[in-house]
CSV table of C-alpha atoms in Angstrom, one decimal:
chain,number,residue,atom,x,y,z
A,1,UNK,CA,84.0,49.8,97.9
A,2,UNK,CA,80.4,50.7,97.2
A,3,UNK,CA,77.5,50.3,99.6
A,4,UNK,CA,74.2,49.0,98.2
A,5,UNK,CA,70.7,48.6,99.5
A,6,UNK,CA,67.3,47.8,98.0
A,7,UNK,CA,64.9,50.6,97.3
A,8,UNK,CA,62.7,49.0,94.5
A,9,UNK,CA,61.8,45.3,94.2
A,10,UNK,CA,59.0,45.7,91.7
A,11,UNK,CA,56.4,47.4,93.9
A,12,UNK,CA,57.7,50.9,93.2
A,13,UNK,CA,60.3,53.1,94.8
A,14,UNK,CA,60.1,53.6,98.5
A,15,UNK,CA,58.1,50.4,99.0
A,16,UNK,CA,61.0,48.5,100.6
A,17,UNK,CA,60.9,48.8,104.4
A,18,UNK,CA,63.8,47.9,106.7
A,19,UNK,CA,62.8,44.3,107.1
A,20,UNK,CA,62.3,43.8,103.4
A,21,UNK,CA,65.7,45.3,102.7
A,22,UNK,CA,67.2,42.9,105.2
A,23,UNK,CA,65.7,39.9,103.6
A,24,UNK,CA,66.6,41.0,100.0
A,25,UNK,CA,70.3,41.8,101.0
A,26,UNK,CA,70.6,38.4,102.7
A,27,UNK,CA,69.2,36.7,99.5
A,28,UNK,CA,71.7,38.6,97.4
A,29,UNK,CA,74.5,37.4,99.6
A,30,UNK,CA,73.2,33.9,99.4
A,31,UNK,CA,73.2,34.1,95.6
A,32,UNK,CA,76.8,35.3,95.5
A,33,UNK,CA,77.9,32.7,98.0
A,34,UNK,CA,76.1,29.9,96.1
A,35,UNK,CA,77.5,31.1,92.7
A,36,UNK,CA,81.0,31.2,94.3
A,37,UNK,CA,80.7,27.6,95.4
A,38,UNK,CA,79.5,26.4,92.0
A,39,UNK,CA,82.3,28.2,90.3
A,40,UNK,CA,85.0,26.6,92.5
A,41,UNK,CA,83.6,23.2,91.8
A,42,UNK,CA,83.3,24.0,88.1
A,43,UNK,CA,87.0,25.1,87.8
A,44,UNK,CA,88.1,22.0,89.7
A,45,UNK,CA,86.2,19.7,87.4
A,46,UNK,CA,87.4,21.4,84.3
A,47,UNK,CA,91.0,21.1,85.5
A,48,UNK,CA,90.5,17.5,86.4
A,49,UNK,CA,89.2,16.7,82.9
A,50,UNK,CA,91.8,18.9,81.2
A,51,UNK,CA,89.1,21.0,79.6
A,52,UNK,CA,90.4,24.4,78.6
A,53,UNK,CA,88.4,27.3,80.1
A,54,UNK,CA,88.9,31.0,80.6
A,55,UNK,CA,91.2,31.5,83.6
A,56,UNK,CA,90.8,34.1,86.3
A,57,UNK,CA,87.0,34.1,86.6
A,58,UNK,CA,85.8,35.2,90.0
A,59,UNK,CA,82.5,35.9,91.6
A,60,UNK,CA,82.6,39.5,92.9
A,61,UNK,CA,83.8,40.0,96.5
A,62,UNK,CA,81.3,41.3,99.0
A,63,UNK,CA,80.9,42.2,102.6
A,64,UNK,CA,77.7,42.5,104.7
A,65,UNK,CA,77.5,45.6,106.9
A,66,UNK,CA,75.1,46.7,109.6
A,67,UNK,CA,74.5,50.4,110.0
A,68,UNK,CA,75.0,51.7,113.6
A,69,UNK,CA,72.1,54.1,114.3
A,70,UNK,CA,72.6,56.6,117.1
A,71,UNK,CA,69.4,57.7,118.9
A,72,UNK,CA,70.3,61.3,118.6
A,73,UNK,CA,70.8,61.2,114.8
A,74,UNK,CA,68.6,58.4,113.4
A,75,UNK,CA,69.4,56.4,110.3
A,76,UNK,CA,71.7,57.9,107.6
A,77,UNK,CA,70.1,59.8,104.8
A,78,UNK,CA,71.6,57.3,102.3
A,79,UNK,CA,69.6,54.5,103.9
A,80,UNK,CA,66.3,56.1,102.9
A,81,UNK,CA,64.7,55.3,106.2
A,82,UNK,CA,63.2,57.7,108.7
A,83,UNK,CA,63.8,57.7,112.4
A,84,UNK,CA,60.1,56.8,112.9
A,85,UNK,CA,60.5,53.8,110.6
A,86,UNK,CA,63.6,52.7,112.4
A,87,UNK,CA,62.0,53.0,115.9
A,88,UNK,CA,58.9,51.1,114.6
A,89,UNK,CA,60.9,48.2,113.1
A,90,UNK,CA,64.0,48.0,115.4
A,91,UNK,CA,62.3,45.8,117.9
A,92,UNK,CA,61.7,43.0,115.3
A,93,UNK,CA,64.2,40.2,114.6
A,94,UNK,CA,65.1,41.7,111.3
A,95,UNK,CA,64.7,45.4,112.1
A,96,UNK,CA,68.3,46.4,111.4
A,97,UNK,CA,69.6,48.4,108.5
A,98,UNK,CA,72.0,46.2,106.4
A,99,UNK,CA,74.1,47.1,103.5
A,100,UNK,CA,75.9,45.1,100.8
A,101,UNK,CA,79.5,46.3,100.1
A,102,UNK,CA,81.2,45.4,96.8
A,103,UNK,CA,84.3,46.7,95.1
A,104,UNK,CA,83.8,49.7,92.8
A,105,UNK,CA,83.9,48.3,89.3
A,106,UNK,CA,84.2,49.6,85.8
A,107,UNK,CA,81.0,50.8,84.2
A,108,UNK,CA,81.8,48.7,81.1
A,109,UNK,CA,79.9,45.5,81.5
A,110,UNK,CA,79.6,42.5,79.2
A,111,UNK,CA,76.3,40.5,79.4
A,112,UNK,CA,76.5,36.8,78.8
A,113,UNK,CA,72.9,35.8,79.7
A,114,UNK,CA,69.7,37.5,80.7
A,115,UNK,CA,67.1,36.8,83.4
A,116,UNK,CA,65.4,34.4,80.9
A,117,UNK,CA,67.8,34.4,78.0
A,118,UNK,CA,70.6,32.0,77.5
A,119,UNK,CA,72.4,32.6,74.2
A,120,UNK,CA,75.1,30.1,73.1
A,121,UNK,CA,78.6,31.5,72.7
A,122,UNK,CA,80.2,28.9,70.3
A,123,UNK,CA,83.0,31.3,69.1
A,124,UNK,CA,83.8,33.1,72.3
A,125,UNK,CA,86.0,31.5,74.9
A,126,UNK,CA,84.6,33.3,78.0
A,127,UNK,CA,81.0,33.1,76.7
A,128,UNK,CA,81.4,29.4,76.0
A,129,UNK,CA,83.0,28.9,79.5
A,130,UNK,CA,80.0,30.6,81.1
A,131,UNK,CA,77.6,28.5,79.0
A,132,UNK,CA,79.2,25.4,80.3
A,133,UNK,CA,79.4,26.8,83.9
A,134,UNK,CA,75.6,27.5,83.9
A,135,UNK,CA,74.9,23.9,82.7
A,136,UNK,CA,77.3,22.5,85.2
A,137,UNK,CA,75.8,24.4,88.1
A,138,UNK,CA,72.3,23.2,87.1
A,139,UNK,CA,73.4,19.6,87.3
A,140,UNK,CA,75.5,20.0,90.4
A,141,UNK,CA,72.4,21.5,92.2
A,142,UNK,CA,70.5,18.3,91.3
A,143,UNK,CA,68.6,20.3,88.6
A,144,UNK,CA,67.1,22.7,91.2
A,145,UNK,CA,69.1,25.9,90.4
A,146,UNK,CA,70.0,27.9,87.3
A,147,UNK,CA,72.4,30.9,87.2
A,148,UNK,CA,71.0,33.7,85.1
A,149,UNK,CA,71.9,37.3,84.0
A,150,UNK,CA,75.7,36.6,84.1
A,151,UNK,CA,77.7,39.8,83.6
A,152,UNK,CA,81.5,40.4,83.6
A,153,UNK,CA,83.8,43.3,84.1
A,154,UNK,CA,87.6,43.6,83.9
A,155,UNK,CA,88.7,44.4,87.4
A,156,UNK,CA,90.8,47.5,87.4
A,157,UNK,CA,94.4,46.8,88.1
A,158,UNK,CA,94.1,43.0,87.6
A,159,UNK,CA,93.7,40.6,84.7
A,160,UNK,CA,90.9,38.8,86.4
A,161,UNK,CA,87.4,38.7,85.1
A,162,UNK,CA,84.6,39.1,87.6
A,163,UNK,CA,81.0,38.4,87.0
A,164,UNK,CA,78.6,40.0,89.4
A,165,UNK,CA,75.0,39.7,90.5
A,166,UNK,CA,73.9,36.5,89.0
A,167,UNK,CA,70.1,36.0,89.3
A,168,UNK,CA,69.2,32.4,90.4
A,169,UNK,CA,66.2,30.5,89.2
A,170,UNK,CA,65.3,28.0,91.9
A,171,UNK,CA,62.7,25.3,92.3
A,172,UNK,CA,60.3,27.5,94.3
A,173,UNK,CA,59.7,26.8,98.0
A,174,UNK,CA,56.1,26.6,99.0
A,175,UNK,CA,55.1,28.1,102.3
A,176,UNK,CA,52.3,26.9,104.6
A,177,UNK,CA,49.5,28.8,102.9
A,178,UNK,CA,50.5,27.4,99.5
A,179,UNK,CA,52.0,30.5,98.0
A,180,UNK,CA,55.3,30.6,96.3
A,181,UNK,CA,58.4,32.3,97.8
A,182,UNK,CA,61.2,33.8,95.8
A,183,UNK,CA,63.9,31.7,97.4
A,184,UNK,CA,66.7,33.8,95.9
A,185,UNK,CA,65.0,37.2,95.8
A,186,UNK,CA,64.5,39.5,92.9
A,187,UNK,CA,64.8,37.8,89.5
A,188,UNK,CA,63.9,34.3,90.8
A,189,UNK,CA,61.3,33.0,88.4
A,190,UNK,CA,61.2,29.6,90.1
A,191,UNK,CA,60.3,26.4,88.2
A,192,UNK,CA,59.3,28.5,85.2
A,193,UNK,CA,62.7,30.0,85.1
A,194,UNK,CA,64.3,26.6,85.1
A,195,UNK,CA,62.0,25.4,82.4
A,196,UNK,CA,63.0,28.4,80.3
A,197,UNK,CA,66.7,27.5,80.7
A,198,UNK,CA,66.0,23.9,79.6
A,199,UNK,CA,64.2,25.3,76.5
A,200,UNK,CA,66.8,27.9,75.5
A,201,UNK,CA,70.2,26.5,76.6
A,202,UNK,CA,72.2,25.2,73.7
A,203,UNK,CA,75.2,23.0,74.6
A,204,UNK,CA,78.5,24.3,73.4
A,205,UNK,CA,81.7,22.2,72.9
A,206,UNK,CA,82.8,22.7,76.5
A,207,UNK,CA,79.5,21.2,77.7
A,208,UNK,CA,80.2,18.1,75.8
A,209,UNK,CA,83.9,18.0,76.8
A,210,UNK,CA,82.8,18.2,80.4
A,211,UNK,CA,80.2,15.4,79.8
A,212,UNK,CA,77.3,17.6,80.7
A,213,UNK,CA,74.0,16.1,79.6
A,214,UNK,CA,70.3,17.0,80.1
A,215,UNK,CA,69.8,14.5,82.9
A,216,UNK,CA,73.2,14.4,84.5
A,217,UNK,CA,76.9,13.8,83.8
A,218,UNK,CA,77.9,11.3,81.1
A,219,UNK,CA,80.4,8.6,81.9
A,220,UNK,CA,82.3,9.2,78.7
A,221,UNK,CA,82.8,12.5,76.8
A,222,UNK,CA,81.0,12.8,73.5
A,223,UNK,CA,83.3,12.7,70.4
A,224,UNK,CA,83.7,16.2,68.8
A,225,UNK,CA,82.3,14.9,65.5
A,226,UNK,CA,79.4,13.0,67.1
A,227,UNK,CA,76.0,13.4,65.6
A,228,UNK,CA,74.3,11.9,68.7
A,229,UNK,CA,73.1,15.1,70.4
A,230,UNK,CA,69.8,14.0,71.7
A,231,UNK,CA,71.1,13.6,75.3
A,232,UNK,CA,72.4,17.1,75.3
A,233,UNK,CA,70.5,20.4,75.8
A,234,UNK,CA,69.6,22.4,72.8
């Protein structure tokens, strides 16, 4: 396993304090949990409709850990936080040092989409499956969530394909002073990110086989040779 924390969220290295690290790690865990739920529903729906998809896709495993800080030693060197920082923030509700633990993976990573890029994979089974999965998750979330930056690695010792760290574009929550909040943390471009998906996503055959349209799920699958593509994305 590998322990991970946030040290740069766009404001420069060292700008992440203990509370910000807490919030970002929790958002990362939320992303992975939400993606796992969408994937489970997607696989169930594909099997129900007898649509062939790549088997063995999994969202990366993860564990959430809290660092035990001894007064005599202070935070670990790996945490990047000083004893003074810890003492200052430890009295707050989120003043604990948290870590995200994930299995050690191969450094060879395949990229299937970017933060704001959604290429169609018409001739690649896994790529096409993930195209359809992204479309399905968008509709299942009532058009409020888009999975982005999907990556996959072959898990060592298994024939399972994992994809890790999907960014999520979410309909941005507005707080009391009217400013936008990154609901899912780093990489969340909010409504603009969803609009980019709608502009760039091009339906592949598996989208049509699963009856995925722009505004919801079709009651009947589109024929493979159908020229009526107006209802579909792309």
